[in-house]
Amino acid sequence: MDGFNENAWWTLPENFDVPLVTFIDEAQEEHIFGPEDLYLRRIELHSNTLIQLERWFTASGQTRVTVVGPLRAKMWLMDMIRSVGSQQAYHQARGQVMLHLVRSQPLTNADLDASFSMLAYICGLICHIFFGF
């Protein structure tokens, strides 16, 4: 089989054990995945994930987004989706940068690390503010 890699992420059962799920509205879905899901496959390829979109999943018309794949990639995508949909300008801008990145090129370990180092910084800041450590 040409191009088959026995160590590819989709051959590892643990990448399917715990799908991450979120709900987004129609406008956010179109913004992220494009009209008629134009960017969906590219985002999947660049993030090494599979993404299932279930439109009108809730009574309010939201889309359920289910992501499977390596844990760091799933968490990175969920962070991007949350950031794009944030009401805070900083998080929205960060989400836009992440969205552009995953649409334009495959994610690297450095991309994944950058997202998690920011998350660790925010968690540390929250602990310091609320708990004094």
PDB file of C-alpha atoms in Angstrom:
ATOM      1  CA  MET A   1       0.000   0.000   0.000  1.00  0.00           C
ATOM      2  CA  ASP A   2       1.594   3.206  -1.154  1.00  0.00           C
ATOM      3  CA  GLY A   3       1.808   5.880   1.529  1.00  0.00           C
ATOM      4  CA  PHE A   4       0.469   3.653   4.338  1.00  0.00           C
ATOM      5  CA  ASN A   5       2.024   4.310   7.714  1.00  0.00           C
ATOM      6  CA  GLU A   6       1.383   1.697  10.377  1.00  0.00           C
ATOM      7  CA  ASN A   7       2.111   4.322  13.045  1.00  0.00           C
ATOM      8  CA  ALA A   8      -0.360   6.851  11.649  1.00  0.00           C
ATOM      9  CA  TRP A   9      -2.544   8.461  14.313  1.00  0.00           C
ATOM     10  CA  TRP A  10      -5.722   6.792  13.009  1.00  0.00           C
ATOM     11  CA  THR A  11      -4.236   3.321  13.572  1.00  0.00           C
ATOM     12  CA  LEU A  12      -3.970   3.890  17.331  1.00  0.00           C
ATOM     13  CA  PRO A  13      -7.166   2.973  19.219  1.00  0.00           C
ATOM     14  CA  GLU A  14      -6.456   5.417  22.075  1.00  0.00           C
ATOM     15  CA  ASN A  15      -7.003   8.311  19.655  1.00  0.00           C
ATOM     16  CA  PHE A  16     -10.682   7.329  19.464  1.00  0.00           C
ATOM     17  CA  ASP A  17     -11.296   6.612  23.170  1.00  0.00           C
ATOM     18  CA  VAL A  18     -12.400  10.044  24.369  1.00  0.00           C
ATOM     19  CA  PRO A  19     -13.880  12.285  21.679  1.00  0.00           C
ATOM     20  CA  LEU A  20     -14.104  15.963  22.585  1.00  0.00           C
ATOM     21  CA  VAL A  21     -17.507  17.550  21.994  1.00  0.00           C
ATOM     22  CA  THR A  22     -18.658  21.156  21.859  1.00  0.00           C
ATOM     23  CA  PHE A  23     -21.650  23.036  20.470  1.00  0.00           C
ATOM     24  CA  ILE A  24     -21.444  26.053  18.173  1.00  0.00           C
ATOM     25  CA  ASP A  25     -23.985  28.204  16.389  1.00  0.00           C
ATOM     26  CA  GLU A  26     -24.446  28.273  12.627  1.00  0.00           C
ATOM     27  CA  ALA A  27     -22.508  31.510  12.110  1.00  0.00           C
ATOM     28  CA  GLN A  28     -19.492  30.216  14.030  1.00  0.00           C
ATOM     29  CA  GLU A  29     -19.631  26.920  12.150  1.00  0.00           C
ATOM     30  CA  GLU A  30     -19.560  28.714   8.806  1.00  0.00           C
ATOM     31  CA  HIS A  31     -16.802  31.042  10.000  1.00  0.00           C
ATOM     32  CA  ILE A  32     -14.551  28.170  11.078  1.00  0.00           C
ATOM     33  CA  PHE A  33     -15.353  25.456   8.554  1.00  0.00           C
ATOM     34  CA  GLY A  34     -16.413  27.656   5.641  1.00  0.00           C
ATOM     35  CA  PRO A  35     -19.545  27.695   3.512  1.00  0.00           C
ATOM     36  CA  GLU A  36     -20.651  24.118   2.859  1.00  0.00           C
ATOM     37  CA  ASP A  37     -17.704  22.967   5.030  1.00  0.00           C
ATOM     38  CA  LEU A  38     -15.171  24.133   2.452  1.00  0.00           C
ATOM     39  CA  TYR A  39     -12.282  24.066   4.976  1.00  0.00           C
ATOM     40  CA  LEU A  40     -13.337  21.013   7.017  1.00  0.00           C
ATOM     41  CA  ARG A  41     -11.123  18.454   5.277  1.00  0.00           C
ATOM     42  CA  ARG A  42      -8.130  20.813   5.262  1.00  0.00           C
ATOM     43  CA  ILE A  43      -8.530  21.449   9.006  1.00  0.00           C
ATOM     44  CA  GLU A  44      -8.743  17.696   9.613  1.00  0.00           C
ATOM     45  CA  LEU A  45      -5.615  17.015   7.554  1.00  0.00           C
ATOM     46  CA  HIS A  46      -3.619  19.840   9.114  1.00  0.00           C
ATOM     47  CA  SER A  47      -4.594  18.905  12.683  1.00  0.00           C
ATOM     48  CA  ASN A  48      -4.450  15.093  12.320  1.00  0.00           C
ATOM     49  CA  THR A  49      -8.029  14.743  13.538  1.00  0.00           C
ATOM     50  CA  LEU A  50     -11.441  13.660  12.340  1.00  0.00           C
ATOM     51  CA  ILE A  51     -14.246  16.153  12.893  1.00  0.00           C
ATOM     52  CA  GLN A  52     -17.945  15.312  12.786  1.00  0.00           C
ATOM     53  CA  LEU A  53     -20.445  18.135  12.400  1.00  0.00           C
ATOM     54  CA  GLU A  54     -24.057  17.401  13.348  1.00  0.00           C
ATOM     55  CA  ARG A  55     -26.180  20.356  12.352  1.00  0.00           C
ATOM     56  CA  TRP A  56     -29.327  21.328  14.197  1.00  0.00           C
ATOM     57  CA  PHE A  57     -28.412  18.961  17.000  1.00  0.00           C
ATOM     58  CA  THR A  58     -30.152  21.069  19.636  1.00  0.00           C
ATOM     59  CA  ALA A  59     -33.552  22.734  19.654  1.00  0.00           C
ATOM     60  CA  SER A  60     -31.798  26.114  19.338  1.00  0.00           C
ATOM     61  CA  GLY A  61     -30.197  24.999  16.084  1.00  0.00           C
ATOM     62  CA  GLN A  62     -26.664  24.548  17.315  1.00  0.00           C
ATOM     63  CA  THR A  63     -24.188  22.220  15.639  1.00  0.00           C
ATOM     64  CA  ARG A  64     -22.529  19.514  17.682  1.00  0.00           C
ATOM     65  CA  VAL A  65     -18.823  19.287  16.880  1.00  0.00           C
ATOM     66  CA  THR A  66     -17.128  15.988  17.769  1.00  0.00           C
ATOM     67  CA  VAL A  67     -13.356  15.689  17.414  1.00  0.00           C
ATOM     68  CA  VAL A  68     -11.258  12.504  17.585  1.00  0.00           C
ATOM     69  CA  GLY A  69      -7.510  12.187  17.204  1.00  0.00           C
ATOM     70  CA  PRO A  70      -4.393  12.667  19.291  1.00  0.00           C
ATOM     71  CA  LEU A  71      -5.183  14.367  22.601  1.00  0.00           C
ATOM     72  CA  ARG A  72      -3.003  17.458  22.065  1.00  0.00           C
ATOM     73  CA  ALA A  73      -4.489  18.060  18.608  1.00  0.00           C
ATOM     74  CA  LYS A  74      -8.057  17.653  19.924  1.00  0.00           C
ATOM     75  CA  MET A  75      -7.396  20.066  22.763  1.00  0.00           C
ATOM     76  CA  TRP A  76      -5.737  22.563  20.398  1.00  0.00           C
ATOM     77  CA  LEU A  77      -8.786  22.510  18.099  1.00  0.00           C
ATOM     78  CA  MET A  78     -11.195  22.949  21.004  1.00  0.00           C
ATOM     79  CA  ASP A  79      -9.105  25.858  22.263  1.00  0.00           C
ATOM     80  CA  MET A  80      -9.242  27.411  18.789  1.00  0.00           C
ATOM     81  CA  ILE A  81     -13.035  26.943  18.548  1.00  0.00           C
ATOM     82  CA  ARG A  82     -13.598  28.442  22.022  1.00  0.00           C
ATOM     83  CA  SER A  83     -11.272  31.344  21.294  1.00  0.00           C
ATOM     84  CA  VAL A  84     -12.900  32.183  17.952  1.00  0.00           C
ATOM     85  CA  GLY A  85     -16.296  32.234  19.681  1.00  0.00           C
ATOM     86  CA  SER A  86     -15.135  34.258  22.677  1.00  0.00           C
ATOM     87  CA  GLN A  87     -16.622  37.635  23.537  1.00  0.00           C
ATOM     88  CA  GLN A  88     -13.197  38.927  24.598  1.00  0.00           C
ATOM     89  CA  ALA A  89     -11.185  40.650  21.874  1.00  0.00           C
ATOM     90  CA  TYR A  90      -7.849  39.107  22.911  1.00  0.00           C
ATOM     91  CA  HIS A  91      -9.217  35.556  22.781  1.00  0.00           C
ATOM     92  CA  GLN A  92     -11.020  36.226  19.494  1.00  0.00           C
ATOM     93  CA  ALA A  93      -7.813  37.537  17.935  1.00  0.00           C
ATOM     94  CA  ARG A  94      -5.865  34.558  19.239  1.00  0.00           C
ATOM     95  CA  GLY A  95      -8.544  32.242  17.832  1.00  0.00           C
ATOM     96  CA  GLN A  96      -8.344  33.943  14.450  1.00  0.00           C
ATOM     97  CA  VAL A  97      -4.576  33.423  14.356  1.00  0.00           C
ATOM     98  CA  MET A  98      -5.048  29.759  15.291  1.00  0.00           C
ATOM     99  CA  LEU A  99      -7.767  29.334  12.649  1.00  0.00           C
ATOM    100  CA  HIS A 100      -5.563  30.868   9.958  1.00  0.00           C
ATOM    101  CA  LEU A 101      -2.690  28.613  11.022  1.00  0.00           C
ATOM    102  CA  VAL A 102      -4.645  25.345  10.866  1.00  0.00           C
ATOM    103  CA  ARG A 103      -6.189  26.284   7.522  1.00  0.00           C
ATOM    104  CA  SER A 104      -2.866  27.205   5.955  1.00  0.00           C
ATOM    105  CA  GLN A 105      -0.431  24.509   7.117  1.00  0.00           C
ATOM    106  CA  PRO A 106      -0.111  21.317   9.146  1.00  0.00           C
ATOM    107  CA  LEU A 107       0.215  21.944  12.877  1.00  0.00           C
ATOM    108  CA  THR A 108       3.661  21.323  14.321  1.00  0.00           C
ATOM    109  CA  ASN A 109       4.653  20.271  17.825  1.00  0.00           C
ATOM    110  CA  ALA A 110       5.733  23.884  18.362  1.00  0.00           C
ATOM    111  CA  ASP A 111       2.213  25.077  17.450  1.00  0.00           C
ATOM    112  CA  LEU A 112       0.671  22.631  19.908  1.00  0.00           C
ATOM    113  CA  ASP A 113       3.208  23.542  22.605  1.00  0.00           C
ATOM    114  CA  ALA A 114       2.544  27.274  22.173  1.00  0.00           C
ATOM    115  CA  SER A 115      -1.151  26.751  22.793  1.00  0.00           C
ATOM    116  CA  PHE A 116      -0.527  24.704  25.923  1.00  0.00           C
ATOM    117  CA  SER A 117       2.099  27.043  27.331  1.00  0.00           C
ATOM    118  CA  MET A 118      -0.458  29.885  27.081  1.00  0.00           C
ATOM    119  CA  LEU A 119      -3.058  27.665  28.769  1.00  0.00           C
ATOM    120  CA  ALA A 120      -0.588  26.813  31.560  1.00  0.00           C
ATOM    121  CA  TYR A 121       0.211  30.509  31.987  1.00  0.00           C
ATOM    122  CA  ILE A 122      -3.486  31.399  32.285  1.00  0.00           C
ATOM    123  CA  CYS A 123      -4.114  28.574  34.778  1.00  0.00           C
ATOM    124  CA  GLY A 124      -1.109  29.706  36.825  1.00  0.00           C
ATOM    125  CA  LEU A 125      -2.334  33.292  36.785  1.00  0.00           C
ATOM    126  CA  ILE A 126      -5.818  32.217  37.946  1.00  0.00           C
ATOM    127  CA  CYS A 127      -4.320  30.142  40.774  1.00  0.00           C
ATOM    128  CA  HIS A 128      -2.196  33.101  41.834  1.00  0.00           C
ATOM    129  CA  ILE A 129      -5.106  35.557  41.773  1.00  0.00           C
ATOM    130  CA  PHE A 130      -7.694  33.365  43.487  1.00  0.00           C
ATOM    131  CA  PHE A 131      -5.626  31.104  45.681  1.00  0.00           C
ATOM    132  CA  GLY A 132      -2.449  33.085  46.307  1.00  0.00           C
ATOM    133  CA  PHE A 133      -0.022  30.504  44.927  1.00  0.00           C
TER     134      PHE A 133
END
